[in-house]
Each structure stands twice: as structure tokens, then as C-alpha cells.
Coordinates of C-alpha atoms in Angstrom, one line a residue:
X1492 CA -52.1 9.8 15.8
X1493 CA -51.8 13.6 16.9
X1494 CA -55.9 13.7 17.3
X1495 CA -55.9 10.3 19.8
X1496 CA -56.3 11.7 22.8
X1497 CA -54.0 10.5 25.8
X1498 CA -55.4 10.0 28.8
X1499 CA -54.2 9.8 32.6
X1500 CA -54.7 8.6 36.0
X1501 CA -54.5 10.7 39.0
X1502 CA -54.5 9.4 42.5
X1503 CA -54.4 12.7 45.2
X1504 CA -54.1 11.6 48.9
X1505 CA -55.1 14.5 51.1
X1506 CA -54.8 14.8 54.7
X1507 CA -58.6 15.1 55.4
X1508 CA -60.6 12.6 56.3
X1509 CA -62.9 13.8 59.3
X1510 CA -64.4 16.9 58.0
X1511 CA -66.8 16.3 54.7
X1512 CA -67.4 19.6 54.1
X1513 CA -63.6 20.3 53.6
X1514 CA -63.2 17.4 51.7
X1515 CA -65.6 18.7 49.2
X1516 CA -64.1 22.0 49.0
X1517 CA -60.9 20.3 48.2
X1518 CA -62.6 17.8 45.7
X1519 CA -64.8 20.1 43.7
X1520 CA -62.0 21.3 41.2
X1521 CA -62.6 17.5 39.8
X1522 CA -66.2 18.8 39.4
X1523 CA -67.6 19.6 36.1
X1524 CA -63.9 20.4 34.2
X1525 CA -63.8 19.7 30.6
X1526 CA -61.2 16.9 29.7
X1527 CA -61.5 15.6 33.4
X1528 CA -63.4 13.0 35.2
X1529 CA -64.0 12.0 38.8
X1530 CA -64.1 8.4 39.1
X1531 CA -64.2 8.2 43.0
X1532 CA -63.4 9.7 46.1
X1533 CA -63.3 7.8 49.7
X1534 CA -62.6 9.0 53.0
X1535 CA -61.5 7.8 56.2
X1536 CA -61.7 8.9 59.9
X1537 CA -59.0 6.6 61.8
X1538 CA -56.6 7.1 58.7
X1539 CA -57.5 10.8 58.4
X1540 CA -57.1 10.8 54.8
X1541 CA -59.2 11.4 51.7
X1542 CA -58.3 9.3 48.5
X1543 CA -59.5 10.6 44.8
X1544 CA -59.3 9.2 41.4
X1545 CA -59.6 11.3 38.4
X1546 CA -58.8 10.7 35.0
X1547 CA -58.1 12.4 31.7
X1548 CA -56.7 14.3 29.0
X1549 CA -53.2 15.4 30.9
X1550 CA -53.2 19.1 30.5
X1551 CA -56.8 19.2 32.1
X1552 CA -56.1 17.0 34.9
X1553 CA -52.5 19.0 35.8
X1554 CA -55.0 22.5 35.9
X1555 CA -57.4 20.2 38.5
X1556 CA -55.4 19.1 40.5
X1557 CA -52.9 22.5 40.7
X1558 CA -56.3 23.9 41.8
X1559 CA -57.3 21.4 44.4
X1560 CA -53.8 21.4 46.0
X1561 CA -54.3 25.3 46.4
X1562 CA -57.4 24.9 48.3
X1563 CA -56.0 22.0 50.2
X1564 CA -53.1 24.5 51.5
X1565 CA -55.5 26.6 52.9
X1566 CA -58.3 24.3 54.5
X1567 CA -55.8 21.4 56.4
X1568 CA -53.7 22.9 58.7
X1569 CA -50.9 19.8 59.5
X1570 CA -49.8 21.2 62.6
X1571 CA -53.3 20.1 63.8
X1572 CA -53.0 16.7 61.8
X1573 CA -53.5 13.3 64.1
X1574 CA -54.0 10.2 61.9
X1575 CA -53.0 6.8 61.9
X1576 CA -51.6 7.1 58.4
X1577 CA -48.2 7.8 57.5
X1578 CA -48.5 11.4 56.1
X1579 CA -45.9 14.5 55.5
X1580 CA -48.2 16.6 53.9
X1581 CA -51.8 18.4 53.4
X1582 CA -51.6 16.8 49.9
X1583 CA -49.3 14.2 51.0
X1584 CA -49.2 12.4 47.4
X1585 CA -50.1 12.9 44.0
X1586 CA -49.7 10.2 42.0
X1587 CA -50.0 9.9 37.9
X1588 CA -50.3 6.7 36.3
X1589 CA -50.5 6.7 32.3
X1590 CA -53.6 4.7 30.8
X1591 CA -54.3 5.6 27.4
X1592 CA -52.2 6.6 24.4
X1593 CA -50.0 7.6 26.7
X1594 CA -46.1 6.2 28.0
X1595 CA -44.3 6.3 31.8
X1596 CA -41.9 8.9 29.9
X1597 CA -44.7 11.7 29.8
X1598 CA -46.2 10.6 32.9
X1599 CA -42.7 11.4 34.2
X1600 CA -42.7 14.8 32.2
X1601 CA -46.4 15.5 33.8
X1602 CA -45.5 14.4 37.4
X1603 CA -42.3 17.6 36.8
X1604 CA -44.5 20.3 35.7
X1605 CA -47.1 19.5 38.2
X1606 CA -44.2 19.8 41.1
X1607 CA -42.4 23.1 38.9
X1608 CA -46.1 25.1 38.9
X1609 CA -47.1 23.4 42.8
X1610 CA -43.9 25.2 44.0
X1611 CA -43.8 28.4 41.4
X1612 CA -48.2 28.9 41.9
X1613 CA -48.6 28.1 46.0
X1614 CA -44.9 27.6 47.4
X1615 CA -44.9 24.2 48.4
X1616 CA -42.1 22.4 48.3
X1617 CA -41.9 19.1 46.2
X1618 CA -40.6 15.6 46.2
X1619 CA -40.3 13.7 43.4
X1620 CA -41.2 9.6 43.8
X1621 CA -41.0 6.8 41.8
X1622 CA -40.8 6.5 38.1
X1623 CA -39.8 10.5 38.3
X1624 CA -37.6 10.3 41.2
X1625 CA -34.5 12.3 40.7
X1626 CA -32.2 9.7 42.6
X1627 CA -32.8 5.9 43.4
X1628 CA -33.1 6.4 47.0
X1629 CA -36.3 8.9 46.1
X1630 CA -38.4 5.9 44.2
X1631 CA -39.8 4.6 47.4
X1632 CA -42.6 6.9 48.7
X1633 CA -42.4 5.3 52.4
X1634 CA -38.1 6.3 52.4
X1635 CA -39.3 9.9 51.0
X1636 CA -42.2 10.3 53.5
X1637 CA -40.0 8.8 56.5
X1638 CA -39.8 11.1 59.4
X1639 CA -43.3 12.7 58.8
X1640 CA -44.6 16.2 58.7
X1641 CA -42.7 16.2 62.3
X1642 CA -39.5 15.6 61.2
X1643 CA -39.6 16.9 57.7
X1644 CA -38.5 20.8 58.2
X1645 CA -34.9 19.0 60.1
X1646 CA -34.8 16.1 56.9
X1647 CA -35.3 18.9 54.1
X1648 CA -31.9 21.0 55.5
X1649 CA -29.9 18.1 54.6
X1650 CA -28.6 18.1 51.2
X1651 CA -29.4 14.6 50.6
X1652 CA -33.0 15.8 51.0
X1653 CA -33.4 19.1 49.8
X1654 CA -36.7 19.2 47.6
X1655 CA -36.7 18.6 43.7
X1656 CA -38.8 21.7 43.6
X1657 CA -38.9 24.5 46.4
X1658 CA -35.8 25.8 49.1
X1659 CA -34.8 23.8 52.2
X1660 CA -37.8 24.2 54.3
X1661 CA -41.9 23.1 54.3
X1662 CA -44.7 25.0 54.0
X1663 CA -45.5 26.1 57.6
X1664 CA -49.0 24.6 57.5
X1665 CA -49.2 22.1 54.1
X1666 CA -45.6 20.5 54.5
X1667 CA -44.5 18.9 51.9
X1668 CA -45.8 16.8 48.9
X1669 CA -44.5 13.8 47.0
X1670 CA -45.4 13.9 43.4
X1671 CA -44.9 11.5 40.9
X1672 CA -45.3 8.5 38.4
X1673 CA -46.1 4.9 38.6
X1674 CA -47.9 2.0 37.4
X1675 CA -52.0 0.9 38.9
X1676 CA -51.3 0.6 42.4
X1677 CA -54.1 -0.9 44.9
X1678 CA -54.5 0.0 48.3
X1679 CA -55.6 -3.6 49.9
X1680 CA -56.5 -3.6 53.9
X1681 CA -56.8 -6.3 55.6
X1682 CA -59.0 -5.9 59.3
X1683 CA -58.0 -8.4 61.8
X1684 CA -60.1 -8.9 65.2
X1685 CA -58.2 -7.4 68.4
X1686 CA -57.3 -3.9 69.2
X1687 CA -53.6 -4.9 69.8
X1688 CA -51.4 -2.6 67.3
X1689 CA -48.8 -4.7 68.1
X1690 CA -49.8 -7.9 66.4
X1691 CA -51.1 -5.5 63.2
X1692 CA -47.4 -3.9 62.8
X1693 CA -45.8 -7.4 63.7
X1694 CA -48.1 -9.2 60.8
X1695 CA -47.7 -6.4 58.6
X1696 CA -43.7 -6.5 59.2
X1697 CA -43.9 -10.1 57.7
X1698 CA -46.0 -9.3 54.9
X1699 CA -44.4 -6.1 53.0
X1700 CA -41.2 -7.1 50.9
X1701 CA -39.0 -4.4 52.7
X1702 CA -38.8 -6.9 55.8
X1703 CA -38.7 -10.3 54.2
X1704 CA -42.2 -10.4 53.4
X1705 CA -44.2 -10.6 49.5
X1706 CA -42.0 -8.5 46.3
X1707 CA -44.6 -6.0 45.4
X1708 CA -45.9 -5.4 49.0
X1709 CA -45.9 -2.8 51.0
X1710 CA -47.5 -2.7 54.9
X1711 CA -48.2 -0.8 57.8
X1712 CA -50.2 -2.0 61.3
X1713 CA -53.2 1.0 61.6
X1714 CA -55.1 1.2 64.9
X1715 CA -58.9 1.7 63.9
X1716 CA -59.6 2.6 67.5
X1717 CA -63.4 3.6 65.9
X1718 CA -63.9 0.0 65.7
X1719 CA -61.8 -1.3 68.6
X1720 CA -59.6 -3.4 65.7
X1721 CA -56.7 -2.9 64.0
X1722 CA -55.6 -3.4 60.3
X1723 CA -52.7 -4.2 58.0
X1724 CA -52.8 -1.5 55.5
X1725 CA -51.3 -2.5 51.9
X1726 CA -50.4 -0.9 48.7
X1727 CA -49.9 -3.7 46.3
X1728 CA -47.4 -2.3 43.9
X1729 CA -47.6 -4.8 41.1
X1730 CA -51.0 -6.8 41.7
X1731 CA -49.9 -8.8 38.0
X1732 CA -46.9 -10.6 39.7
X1733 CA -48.3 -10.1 44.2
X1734 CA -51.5 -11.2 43.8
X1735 CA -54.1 -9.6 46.2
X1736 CA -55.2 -13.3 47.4
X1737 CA -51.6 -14.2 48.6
X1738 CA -51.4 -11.2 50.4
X1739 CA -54.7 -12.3 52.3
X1740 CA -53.7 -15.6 52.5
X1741 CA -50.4 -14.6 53.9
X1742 CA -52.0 -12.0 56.7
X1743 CA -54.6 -15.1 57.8
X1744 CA -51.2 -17.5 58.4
X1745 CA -49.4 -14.9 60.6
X1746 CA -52.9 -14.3 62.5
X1747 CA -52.9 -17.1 63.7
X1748 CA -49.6 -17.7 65.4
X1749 CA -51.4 -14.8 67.8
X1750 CA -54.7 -16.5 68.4
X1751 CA -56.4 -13.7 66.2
X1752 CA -58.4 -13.8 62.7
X1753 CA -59.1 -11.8 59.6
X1754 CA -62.4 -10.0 60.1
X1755 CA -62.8 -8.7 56.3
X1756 CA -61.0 -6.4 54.1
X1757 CA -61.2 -3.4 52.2
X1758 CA -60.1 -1.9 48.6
X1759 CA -59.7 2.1 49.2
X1760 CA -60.2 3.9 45.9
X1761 CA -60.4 1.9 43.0
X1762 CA -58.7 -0.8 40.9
X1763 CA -58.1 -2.9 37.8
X1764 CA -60.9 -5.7 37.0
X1765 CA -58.1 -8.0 36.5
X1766 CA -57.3 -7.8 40.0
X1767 CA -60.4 -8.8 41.4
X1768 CA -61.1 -11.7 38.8
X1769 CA -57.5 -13.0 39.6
X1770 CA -58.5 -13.8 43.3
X1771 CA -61.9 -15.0 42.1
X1772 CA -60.2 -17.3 40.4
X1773 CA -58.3 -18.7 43.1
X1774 CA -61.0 -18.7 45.5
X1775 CA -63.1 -20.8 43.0
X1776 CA -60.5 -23.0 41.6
X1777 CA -61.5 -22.0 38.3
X1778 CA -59.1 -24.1 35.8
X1779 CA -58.0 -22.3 32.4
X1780 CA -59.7 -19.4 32.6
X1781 CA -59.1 -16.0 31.2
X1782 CA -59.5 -12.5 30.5
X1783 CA -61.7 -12.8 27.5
X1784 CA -64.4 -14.7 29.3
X1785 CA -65.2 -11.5 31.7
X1786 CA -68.0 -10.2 29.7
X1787 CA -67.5 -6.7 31.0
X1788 CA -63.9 -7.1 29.4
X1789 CA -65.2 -8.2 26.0
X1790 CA -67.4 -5.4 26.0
X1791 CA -65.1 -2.4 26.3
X1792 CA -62.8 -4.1 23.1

């Protein structure tokens, strides 16, 4: 078993989505790296984010993506940052998600010595989320990122929130950076047709589980001015047991208490195949079906 390669998912947010030619400065240490491969990367202006997926063997990914957040530092300057996102830093979160030969426990291990060398290599302070949170009330990225890159340098000074890795301030320019380990996560949005933020944040306050809404939901109203409509912006945390279609379902119900409709929707980076053929399912009232009937899925046995 020592030869069986393990292999890992990364999912980098940076705080770049208007300027492509900085994006691909900050994307090209995915680029050509034995040991790593870029699956996708996908950028938007309103959101003012850019969203990659790489995966492979651990110890080439870590090197990667230790490079990438260097040149991130120096290209995004967050004092300058407007975005409808929710953000706190230039690379505001680095995720790794074990797929292969692999357990949560080293993903844990990986998500520490990615924070330790982030901190030690380019002095940016480090929080540690989810699976490798070093307290339960650091496992939820959206209690970790609360306050923004605004408020961050007055949360870090109290004790409560000092960083896992780095001293009780931000980097002047970067912030700060939330690295850590989880399961696949999917980043579902759902476009509904008026430009009224309110309605997005009051549909979306209904939908995530933190205000009474679906378990493994979590939702913000974004104003995609671009567009002149506005969106409820998801990450569906356990797609197995909060299916993406209830989610949908659920967004079109509260829409229409304010007169408004779902215009279409949008998966940012990518996702499992289950996922999608789950909702097909539904949608199609398929009876009995499963996994082994998705040729793609019998293929890659």
C-alpha cells in the first residue's frame, strides 16, 4: 500500500475576479507541476472572486498552492477590494478535501502544514476551519470570516480570535486566510428576477440552516448589479443528505410570497456526478434508479 498514491482536492478562493490577467498570474503555479492537476478555474465580476480546483498527490499540491498564495499577496491589494462576496482575505479560503487513498485525519494534517509554511514563507496570518479547526466555534467558515477584511485587524486582538498560525494582527494588504479540511462542498446559486437585495437576503435567510432554513445549507442574498438581478448564493455542505433540488425547490416557494421568480441557476467550480443525477432524478421522476446505471460511473470502476 505505501506505492498507492493519495490524492487530494484543493478548492482556493481568491479575491480577484475583475482582472484576468491577475488571475492568471495567480493561477499559473497549478500550470504544468508534476503530481498536480488543474481541473477548473471560474471567475466572477459582481462576486469579485476567482474559484480553482486542483487536485493531486498532497505534497505537490501543498508546494502549488504555497506558491500561488505568495503571488496572490502581492497582486490583490484588499484595501482596494469591493465585492459582493463575503471575503477577509486575498486568498480568503483554501480548502482541502481528501479523495483518494487518502483519510479527513491527513487532510487535517495537510490543511496545518499548509497554514505553519503560509505564515513561516509569506507572513500571513492563518485560521484554521472546519474538520482542522482548533476550537468548535472555528468549524464554521461564515463565524471565522465574520466581520470581514474591515473588521478583522480589531477581531484578531482578541484572544478568542488570535490566529492558529501568525501574531495578533493581518497582513496590511492580504488579510487573513482560512485554511482547512472538509468534505465535497458545492457552491449552488440560485438567480431570481428583481434587483431588490432585500428579497435575495430575506429568501436566502429562510433557506440556509443557521436561520431555520435546510441542515446542510448555507446562504447569502448577492446583488449582481451587472445584470440588474440579484442571487441567493449557496454552499451545499452535504449534497448526499440537502439535496441541490430541495434547495431550488425551496428558493422558488419563498419567491413567490414577493411576486418574484427563479430566473436560472449556477454551479461555480465543480462538483460530484452524483449530485447532478440526484436532481435529474427528481425532475424526471425516475423510479429505482441508481448509481450503476450512469454509464460514465461504470466506466471509471
Amino acid at each position: 500500500m505505501s506505492n498507492v498514491k493519495k490524492i487530494v482536492q484543493c478548492v482556493p478562493n481568491f479575491s480577484e475576479g475583475r482582472d484576468l490577467e491577475k488571475i492568471e498570474r495567480i493561477i499559473n503555479p497549478f500550470r504544468g507541476k508534476e503530481g498536480v492537476k488543474l481541473l477548473d478555474y471560474s471567475n466572477d465580476f459582481d462576486h469579485n472572486r476567482a474559484v480553482v480546483t486542483v487536485v493531486g498527490e498532497p505534497e505537490a499540491v501543498k508546494a502549488a498552492v504555497i506558491e500561488a498564495m505568495g503571488i496572490a499577496i502581492k497582486e490583490i491589494d484588499m484595501t482596494k477590494h469591493e465585492g459582493q462576496h463575503p471575503r477577509m482575505g486575498a486568498i480568503d479560503v483554501v480548502p482541502f478535501i481528501p479523495i483518494k487513498n487518502m483519510t479527513m485525519e491527513e487532510a487535517v494534517e495537510l490543511a496545518k502544514e499548509v497554514g505553519k509554511e503560509a505564515w513561516e514563507k509569506h507572513k500571513l496570518p492563518i485560521f484554521l476551519y472546519e474538520k482542522a479547526a482548533s476550537s468548535p466555534a472555528r468549524e464554521n467558515l461564515a463565524t471565522v470570516r465574520k466581520g470581514q477584511f474591515e473588521g478583522m485587524a480589531e477581531k484578531v486582538k482578541d484572544p478568542d480570535w488570535a490566529p492558529d498560525f501568525g501574531e495578533n494582527n493581518i497582513h496590511p494588504t492580504a488579510g487573513i486566510t482560512a485554511v482547512g479540511a472538509r468534505m465535497p462542498l458545492v457552491a449552488f446559486n440560485v438567480n431570481i428576477d428583481t434587483p431588490n437585495i432585500e428579497i435575495a437576503n430575506k429568501i436566502a435567510k429562510n433557506v440556509r440552516h443557521l436561520t431555520g432554513g435546510l441542515r446542510y445549507c448555507k446562504g447569502i442574498g448577492i446583488d449582481l448589479k451587472e445584470r440588474g438581478i440579484v442571487q441567493v448564493s449557496m454552499n451545499m455542505t452535504d449534497y448526499t443528505k440537502t439535496a441541490l433540488y430541495r434547495a431550488f425547490e425551496l428558493i422558488k416557494i419563498e419567491a413567490r410570497r414577493y411576486g418574484v421568480n427563479v430566473v436560472g441557476s449556477e454551479i461555480i467550480g465543480l462538483l460530484p456526478m452524483e449530485a447532478l443525477i440526484d436532481t435529474a432524478v427528481y425532475y424526471l421522476g425516475v423510479e429505482d434508479f441508481s448509481m450503476d446505471q450512469v454509464l460514465e460511473s461504470r466506466m471509471m470502476e
